Coordinates of C-alpha atoms in Angstrom, one line a residue:
X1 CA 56.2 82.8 87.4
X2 CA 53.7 84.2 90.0
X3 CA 54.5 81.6 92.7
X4 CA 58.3 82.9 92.2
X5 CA 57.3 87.0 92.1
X6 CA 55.2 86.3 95.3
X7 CA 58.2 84.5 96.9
X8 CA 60.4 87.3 95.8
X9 CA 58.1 90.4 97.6
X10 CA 57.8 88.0 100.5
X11 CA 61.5 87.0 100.8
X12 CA 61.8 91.3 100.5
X13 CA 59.1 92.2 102.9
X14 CA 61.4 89.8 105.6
X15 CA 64.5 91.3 105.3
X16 CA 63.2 94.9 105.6
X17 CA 62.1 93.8 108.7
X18 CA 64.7 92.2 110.0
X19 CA 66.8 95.1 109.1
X20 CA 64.5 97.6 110.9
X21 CA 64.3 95.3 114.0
X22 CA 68.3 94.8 114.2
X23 CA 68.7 98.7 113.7
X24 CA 66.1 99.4 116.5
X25 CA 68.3 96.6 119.0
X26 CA 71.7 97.9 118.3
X27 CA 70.1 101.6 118.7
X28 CA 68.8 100.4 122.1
X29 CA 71.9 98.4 123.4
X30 CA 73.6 101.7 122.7
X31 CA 71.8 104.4 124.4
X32 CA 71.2 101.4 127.4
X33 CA 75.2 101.4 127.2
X34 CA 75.6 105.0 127.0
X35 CA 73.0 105.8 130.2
X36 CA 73.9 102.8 132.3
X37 CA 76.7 102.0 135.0
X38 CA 79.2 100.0 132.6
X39 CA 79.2 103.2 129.6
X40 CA 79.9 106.3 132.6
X41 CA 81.2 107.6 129.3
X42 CA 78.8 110.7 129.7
X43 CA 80.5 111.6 133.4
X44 CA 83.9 111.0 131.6
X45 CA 83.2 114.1 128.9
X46 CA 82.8 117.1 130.9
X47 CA 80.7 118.6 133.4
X48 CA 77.8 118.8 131.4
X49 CA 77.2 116.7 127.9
X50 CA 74.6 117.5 124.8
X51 CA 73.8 114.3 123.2
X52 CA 72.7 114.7 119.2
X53 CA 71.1 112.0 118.1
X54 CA 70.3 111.9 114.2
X55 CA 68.8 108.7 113.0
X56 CA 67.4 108.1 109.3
X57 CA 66.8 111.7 108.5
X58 CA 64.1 112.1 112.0
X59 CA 66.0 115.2 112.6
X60 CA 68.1 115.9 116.3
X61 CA 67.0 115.5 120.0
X62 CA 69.1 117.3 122.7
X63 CA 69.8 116.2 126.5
X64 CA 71.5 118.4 128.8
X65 CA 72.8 119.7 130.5
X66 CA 73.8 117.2 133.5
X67 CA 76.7 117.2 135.9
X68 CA 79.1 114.4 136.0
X69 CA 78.9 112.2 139.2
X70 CA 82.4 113.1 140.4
X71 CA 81.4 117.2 140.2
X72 CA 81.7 119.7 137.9
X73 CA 85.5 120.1 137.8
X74 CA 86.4 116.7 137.9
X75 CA 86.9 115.7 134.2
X76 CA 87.3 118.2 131.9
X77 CA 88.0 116.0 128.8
X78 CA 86.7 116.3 125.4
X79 CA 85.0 113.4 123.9
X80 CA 83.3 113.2 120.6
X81 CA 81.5 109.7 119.8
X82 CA 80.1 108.6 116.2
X83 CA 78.1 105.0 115.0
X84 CA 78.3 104.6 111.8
X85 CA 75.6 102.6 110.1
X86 CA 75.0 103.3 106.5
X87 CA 74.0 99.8 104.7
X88 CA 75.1 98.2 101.3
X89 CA 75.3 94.6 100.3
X90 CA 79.0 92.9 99.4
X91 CA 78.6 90.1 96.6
X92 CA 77.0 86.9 97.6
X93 CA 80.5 85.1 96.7
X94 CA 82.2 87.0 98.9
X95 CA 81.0 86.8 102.1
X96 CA 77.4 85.7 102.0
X97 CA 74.3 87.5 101.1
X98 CA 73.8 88.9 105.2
X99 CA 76.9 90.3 104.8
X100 CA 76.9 94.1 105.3
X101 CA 79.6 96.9 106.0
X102 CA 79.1 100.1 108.4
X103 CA 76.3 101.5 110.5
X104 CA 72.6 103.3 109.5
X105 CA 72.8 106.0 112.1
X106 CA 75.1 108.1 114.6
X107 CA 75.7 110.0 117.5
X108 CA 77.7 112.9 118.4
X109 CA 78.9 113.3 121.4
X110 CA 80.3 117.1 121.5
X111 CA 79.5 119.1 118.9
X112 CA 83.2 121.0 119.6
X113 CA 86.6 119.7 117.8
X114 CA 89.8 121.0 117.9
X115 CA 92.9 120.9 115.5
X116 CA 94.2 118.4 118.0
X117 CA 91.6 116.0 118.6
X118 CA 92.9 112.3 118.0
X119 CA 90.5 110.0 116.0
X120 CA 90.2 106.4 117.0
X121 CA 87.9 103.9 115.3
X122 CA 86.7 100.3 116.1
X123 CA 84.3 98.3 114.5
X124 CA 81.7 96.5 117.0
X125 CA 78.1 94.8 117.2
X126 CA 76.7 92.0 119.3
X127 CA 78.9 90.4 121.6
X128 CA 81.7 92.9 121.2
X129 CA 80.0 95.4 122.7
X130 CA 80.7 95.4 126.9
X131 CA 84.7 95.4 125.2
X132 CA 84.3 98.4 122.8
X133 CA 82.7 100.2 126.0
X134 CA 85.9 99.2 128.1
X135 CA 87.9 99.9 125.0
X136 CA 87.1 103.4 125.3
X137 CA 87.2 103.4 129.1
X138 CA 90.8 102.7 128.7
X139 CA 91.0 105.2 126.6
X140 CA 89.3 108.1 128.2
X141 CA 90.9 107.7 131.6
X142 CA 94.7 107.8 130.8
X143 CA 94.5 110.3 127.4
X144 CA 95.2 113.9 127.6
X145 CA 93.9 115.5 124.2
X146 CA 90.7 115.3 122.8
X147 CA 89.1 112.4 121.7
X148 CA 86.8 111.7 118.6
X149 CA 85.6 107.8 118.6
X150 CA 84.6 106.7 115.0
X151 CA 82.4 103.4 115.8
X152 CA 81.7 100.7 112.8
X153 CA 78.9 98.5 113.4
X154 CA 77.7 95.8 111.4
X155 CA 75.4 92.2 111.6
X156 CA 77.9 89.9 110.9
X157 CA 81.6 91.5 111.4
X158 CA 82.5 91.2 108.2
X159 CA 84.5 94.7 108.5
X160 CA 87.3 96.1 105.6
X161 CA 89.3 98.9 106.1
X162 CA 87.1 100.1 103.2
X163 CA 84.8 101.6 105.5
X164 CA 87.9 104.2 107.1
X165 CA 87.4 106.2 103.4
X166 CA 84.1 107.4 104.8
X167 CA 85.9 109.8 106.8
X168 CA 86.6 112.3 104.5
X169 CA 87.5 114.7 107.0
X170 CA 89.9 113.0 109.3
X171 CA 93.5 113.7 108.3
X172 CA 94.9 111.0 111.1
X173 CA 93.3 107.9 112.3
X174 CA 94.0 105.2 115.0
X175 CA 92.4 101.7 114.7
X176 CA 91.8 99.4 117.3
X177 CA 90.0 96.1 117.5
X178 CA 87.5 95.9 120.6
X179 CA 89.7 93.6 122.5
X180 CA 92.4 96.3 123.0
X181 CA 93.2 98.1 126.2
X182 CA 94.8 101.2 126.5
X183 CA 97.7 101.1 129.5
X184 CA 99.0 104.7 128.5
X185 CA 98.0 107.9 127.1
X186 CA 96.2 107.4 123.2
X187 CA 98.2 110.5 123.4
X188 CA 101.4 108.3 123.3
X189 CA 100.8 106.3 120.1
X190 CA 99.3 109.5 118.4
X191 CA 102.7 111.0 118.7
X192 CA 104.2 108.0 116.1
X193 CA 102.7 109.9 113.7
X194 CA 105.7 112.6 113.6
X195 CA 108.0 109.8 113.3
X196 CA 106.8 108.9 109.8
X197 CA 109.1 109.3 106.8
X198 CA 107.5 111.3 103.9
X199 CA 106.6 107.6 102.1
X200 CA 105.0 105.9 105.6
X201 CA 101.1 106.2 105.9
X202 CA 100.1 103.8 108.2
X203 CA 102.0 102.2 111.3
X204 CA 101.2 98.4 113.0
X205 CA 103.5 96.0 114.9
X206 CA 104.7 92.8 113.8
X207 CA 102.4 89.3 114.4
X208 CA 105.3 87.9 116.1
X209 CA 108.8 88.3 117.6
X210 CA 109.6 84.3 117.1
X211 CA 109.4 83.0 114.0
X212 CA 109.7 79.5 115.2
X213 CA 106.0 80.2 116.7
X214 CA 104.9 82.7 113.8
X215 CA 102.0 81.7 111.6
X216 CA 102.6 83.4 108.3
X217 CA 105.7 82.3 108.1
X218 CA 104.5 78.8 108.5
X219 CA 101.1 78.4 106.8
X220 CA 100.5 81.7 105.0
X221 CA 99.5 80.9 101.4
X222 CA 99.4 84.4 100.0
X223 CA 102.4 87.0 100.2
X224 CA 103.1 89.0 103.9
X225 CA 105.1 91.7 105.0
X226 CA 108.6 91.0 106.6
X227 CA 109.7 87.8 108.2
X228 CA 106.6 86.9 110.1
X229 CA 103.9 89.6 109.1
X230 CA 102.2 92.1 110.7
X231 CA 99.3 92.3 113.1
X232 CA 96.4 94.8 112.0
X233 CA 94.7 94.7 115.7
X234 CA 96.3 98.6 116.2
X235 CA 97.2 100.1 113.6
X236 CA 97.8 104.2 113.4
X237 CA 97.0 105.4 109.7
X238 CA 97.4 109.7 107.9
X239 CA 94.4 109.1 106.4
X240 CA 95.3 111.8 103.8
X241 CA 98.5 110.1 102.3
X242 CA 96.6 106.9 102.3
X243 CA 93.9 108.4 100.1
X244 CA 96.3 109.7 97.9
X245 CA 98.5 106.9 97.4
X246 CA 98.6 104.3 94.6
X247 CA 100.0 101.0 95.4
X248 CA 102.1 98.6 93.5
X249 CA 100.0 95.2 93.4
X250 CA 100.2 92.1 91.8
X251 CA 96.7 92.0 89.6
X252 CA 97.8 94.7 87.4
X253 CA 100.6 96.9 85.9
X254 CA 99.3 100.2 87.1
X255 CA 98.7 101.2 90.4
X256 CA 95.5 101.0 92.5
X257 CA 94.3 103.4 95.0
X258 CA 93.3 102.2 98.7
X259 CA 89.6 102.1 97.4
X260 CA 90.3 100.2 94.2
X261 CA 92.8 97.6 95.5
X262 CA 90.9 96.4 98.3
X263 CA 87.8 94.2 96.7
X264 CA 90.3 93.4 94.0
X265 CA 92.7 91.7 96.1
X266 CA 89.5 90.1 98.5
X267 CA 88.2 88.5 95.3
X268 CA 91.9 87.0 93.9
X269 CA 92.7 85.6 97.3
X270 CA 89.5 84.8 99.5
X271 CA 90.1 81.2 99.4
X272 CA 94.1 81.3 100.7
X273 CA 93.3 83.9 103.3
X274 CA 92.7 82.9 107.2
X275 CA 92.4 86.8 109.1
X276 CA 90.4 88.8 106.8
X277 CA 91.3 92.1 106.8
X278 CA 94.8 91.4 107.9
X279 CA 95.9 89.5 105.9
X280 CA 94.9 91.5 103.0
X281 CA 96.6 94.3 104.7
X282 CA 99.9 92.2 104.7
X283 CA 99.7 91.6 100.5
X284 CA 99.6 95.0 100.7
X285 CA 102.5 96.1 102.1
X286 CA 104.4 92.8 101.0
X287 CA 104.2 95.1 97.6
X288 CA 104.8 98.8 99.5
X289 CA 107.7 98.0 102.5
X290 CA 108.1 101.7 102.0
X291 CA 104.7 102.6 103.3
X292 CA 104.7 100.8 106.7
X293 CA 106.1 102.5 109.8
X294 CA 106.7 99.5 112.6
X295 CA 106.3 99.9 116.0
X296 CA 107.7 97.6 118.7
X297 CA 105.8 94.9 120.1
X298 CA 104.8 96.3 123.4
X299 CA 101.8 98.7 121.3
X300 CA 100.2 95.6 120.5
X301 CA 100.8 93.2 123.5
X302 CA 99.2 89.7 122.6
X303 CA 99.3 86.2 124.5
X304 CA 101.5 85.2 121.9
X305 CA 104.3 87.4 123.3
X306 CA 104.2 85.1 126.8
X307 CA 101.8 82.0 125.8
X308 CA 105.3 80.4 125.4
X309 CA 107.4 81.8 127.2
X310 CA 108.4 86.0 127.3
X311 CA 109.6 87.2 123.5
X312 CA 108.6 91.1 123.7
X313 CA 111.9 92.5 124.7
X314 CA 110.7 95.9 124.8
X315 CA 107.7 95.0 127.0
X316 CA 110.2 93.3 129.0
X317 CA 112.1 96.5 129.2
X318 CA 109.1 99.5 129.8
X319 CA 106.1 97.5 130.5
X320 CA 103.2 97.1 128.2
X321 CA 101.5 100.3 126.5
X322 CA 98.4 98.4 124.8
X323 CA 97.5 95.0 125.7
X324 CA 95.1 93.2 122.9
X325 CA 93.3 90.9 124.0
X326 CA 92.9 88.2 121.1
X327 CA 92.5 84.5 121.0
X328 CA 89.3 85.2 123.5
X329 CA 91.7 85.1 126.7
X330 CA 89.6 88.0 128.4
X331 CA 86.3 85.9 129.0
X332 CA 87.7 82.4 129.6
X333 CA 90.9 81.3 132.1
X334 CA 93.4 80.5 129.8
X335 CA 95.2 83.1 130.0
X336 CA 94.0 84.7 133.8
X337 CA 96.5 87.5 133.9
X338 CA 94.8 89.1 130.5
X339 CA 91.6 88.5 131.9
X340 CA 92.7 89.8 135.3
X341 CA 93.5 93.0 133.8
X342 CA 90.2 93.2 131.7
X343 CA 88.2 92.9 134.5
X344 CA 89.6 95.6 136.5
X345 CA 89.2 98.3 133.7
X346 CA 85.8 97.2 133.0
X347 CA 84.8 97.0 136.9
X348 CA 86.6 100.6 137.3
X349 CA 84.3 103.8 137.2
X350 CA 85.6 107.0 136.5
X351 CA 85.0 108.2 140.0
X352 CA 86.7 106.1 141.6
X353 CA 90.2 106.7 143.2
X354 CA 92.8 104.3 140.6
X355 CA 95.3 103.8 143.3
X356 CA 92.9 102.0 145.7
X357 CA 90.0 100.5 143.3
X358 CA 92.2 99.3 140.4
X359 CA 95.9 99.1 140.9
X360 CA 95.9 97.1 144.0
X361 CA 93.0 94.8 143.3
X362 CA 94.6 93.8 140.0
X363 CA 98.0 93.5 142.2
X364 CA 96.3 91.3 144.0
X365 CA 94.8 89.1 141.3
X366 CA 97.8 89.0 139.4
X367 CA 99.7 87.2 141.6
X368 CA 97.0 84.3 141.6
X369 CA 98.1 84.0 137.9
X370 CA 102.0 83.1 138.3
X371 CA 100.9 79.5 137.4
X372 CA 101.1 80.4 133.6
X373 CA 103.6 81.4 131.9
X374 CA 102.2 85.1 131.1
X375 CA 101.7 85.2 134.6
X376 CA 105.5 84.7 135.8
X377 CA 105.6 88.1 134.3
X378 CA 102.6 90.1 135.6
X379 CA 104.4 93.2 136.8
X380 CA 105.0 94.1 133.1
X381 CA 101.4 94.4 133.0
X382 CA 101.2 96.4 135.7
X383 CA 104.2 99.0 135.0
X384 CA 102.7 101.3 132.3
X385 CA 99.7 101.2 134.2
X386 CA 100.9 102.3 137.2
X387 CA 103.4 105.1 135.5
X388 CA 100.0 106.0 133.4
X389 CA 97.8 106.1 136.8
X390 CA 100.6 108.4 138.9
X391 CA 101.1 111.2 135.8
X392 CA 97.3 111.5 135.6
X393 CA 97.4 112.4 139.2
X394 CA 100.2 114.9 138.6
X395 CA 98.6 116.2 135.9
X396 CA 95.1 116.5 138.0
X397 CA 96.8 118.2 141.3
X398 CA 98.8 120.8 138.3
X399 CA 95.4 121.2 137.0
X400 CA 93.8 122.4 139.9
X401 CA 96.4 124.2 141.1
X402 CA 96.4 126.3 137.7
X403 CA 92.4 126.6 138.3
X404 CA 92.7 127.4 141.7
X405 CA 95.3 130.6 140.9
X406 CA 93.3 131.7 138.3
X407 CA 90.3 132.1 140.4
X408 CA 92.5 134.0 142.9

């Protein structure tokens, strides 16, 4: 019984340390992130940023202020960041016993926040980290309101959209996985939210156009929304009608709230699901159509809207407004035009002139890609882009201008 109790307070003593030594890395990777060339997220706030960093009750530590590289009146924007890391163990039969969900610490970037600030969350650790940093470069450079980043980090990404109920205070949220790029204003998507009916709390696009290519159609072996299910990599959310809403399911007679339904419905179907979080998501709102506000396919661009040939219509049409990034294609060359275009934003800095350092580069590498199918249609890549990179000139001149009469 001994041997066993001294294997016990070993096996203990081990994974306090290990959790101390993997808070103290990702704590490092950030602030290494946050000070170094690829983050510039600090030159991106405003002219001068105070950092407050809380961890494990140590109390706060204030830097500032600093002036951005590109001079005091060049950005002017808003930004608010949080990590989120507070620990607690799923069951062992879900997911493992290393499995954990959120963050142990966070920083605030901005202690201001207006009525109008947009949330965005992600979750991210390890090797997602260089594309949650151009993530939110993407986001920062094209947006016009304020921006409040809610980041999720965990050891082994196994993320729920349990974790969103931690913010309490957030009326609105948009989630993004890391691999998303922002094309257009966050500003743009944001404004869905008006377009929701008085039943509608959360907003995604479908997980394909073709059903003769779609997967739940075709292997699912749980329910899904629509015809060919939908894709959780973007999805807008009114947190506040999502907290209050209880969903029809198929576990019980009554109705469950979002916090009741979700380990539920993981434990009933976590040997017929494939996509985690998604495709509990899709049970979901197989049993609440009512709640789900579609968007078209071109706010949640994938490969497999040109992998076989072009099936976004609407992309076809305007361009594409968020490009996501799945299946890998942004670090290996199967699909070079994705890559192409993830590459540009990450290499981009915020000083730089968009015209000259991003747009015609990626003009340039985008015609190297017409050998694939996704690249016989690279200028849809390129349209919103472009559009996005002219009005935030316009905006900048009007801005000046305004600044420059006021002075007077």
């Amino acid at each position: 019984m001994r041997r066993y109790l001294r294997m016990l307070v070993l096996c203990l003593g081990c994974g306090f340390c290990s959790l101390l030594y993997s808070l103290n890395q990702f704590a490092v990777n950030l602030e290494e992130e946050a000070s170094g060339d690829g983050g510039k997220l600090k030159a991106a706030a405003t002219s001068w940023l105070t950092v407050s960093k809380r961890i494990a009750g140590k109390g706060a530590r204030s830097v500032g202020p600093k002036e951005s590289p590109g001079g005091p009146d060049r950005y002017n924007k808003d930004v608010s960041l949080s990590y989120w890391n507070p620990y607690w163990m799923l069951p062992s039969d879900v997911c493992g016993m290393n499995c954990f969900w959120e963050a142990t610490f966070r920083y605030r970037l901005m202690k201001t926040q207006s009525s109008d600030t947009m949330h965005l969350a992600v979750v991210a650790c390890g090797e997602r980290l260089e594309e949650t940093i151009t993530m939110i470069k993407s986001a920062i450079i094209f947006s016009i309101q304020p921006l409040q980043f809610h980041i999720f980090a965990e050891d082994q990404l196994h993320h729920s959209f349990k974790n969103i109920l931690i913010l309490k205070e957030v009326d609105s949220l948009l989630y993004v996985d890391t691999d998303i790029l922002f094309l257009r204003p966050v500003d743009d998507i944001w404004s869905l939210l008006k377009k929701f009916n008085s039943t509608q709390i959360a907003a995604m696009a479908p997980e394909h156009e073709e059903p003769r290519i779609g997967w739940y159609n075709r292997f699912a072996r749980h329910p899904y929304y629509g015809k060919t299910g939908i894709n959780s990599g973007v999805m807008l959310m009114n947190m506040t009608r999502m907290r209050r809403k209880y969903f029809k399911n198929d576990m019980t007679t009554a109705r469950l709230q979002w916090g009741e339904i979700l380990m539920p419905l993981l434990k009933k179907y976590k040997l017929n699901i494939t996509w985690g979080d998604q495709d509990l998501l899709n049970i979901m709102f197989f049993h609440n159509p009512e709640s789900l506000f579609v968007f078209p396919c071109q706010w949640n661009y994938r490969p497999d809207h040109c992998i076989y040939g072009s099936n976004c219509r609407e992309a076809e049409e305007e361009g594409i407004f968020i490009l996501h990034g799945n299946r890998g294609v942004y670090h290996d060359d199967k699909q070079p035009v994705f890559r192409a275009v993830y590459e540009a934003l990450r290499n981009c800095s915020f000083e730089d002139d968009k015209v000259h350092s991003l747009l015609h580069p990626l003009e340039l590498e985008l015609q190297k890609t017409v050998h694939t199918y996704c690249g016989r249609i690279h200028k849809i890549f390129m349209k919103q882009l472009t559009k996005s990179i002219r009005d935030n000139y316009v905006r900048s001149s009007k801005e000046r201008n305004n600044s420059g009469e006021a002075f007077c």
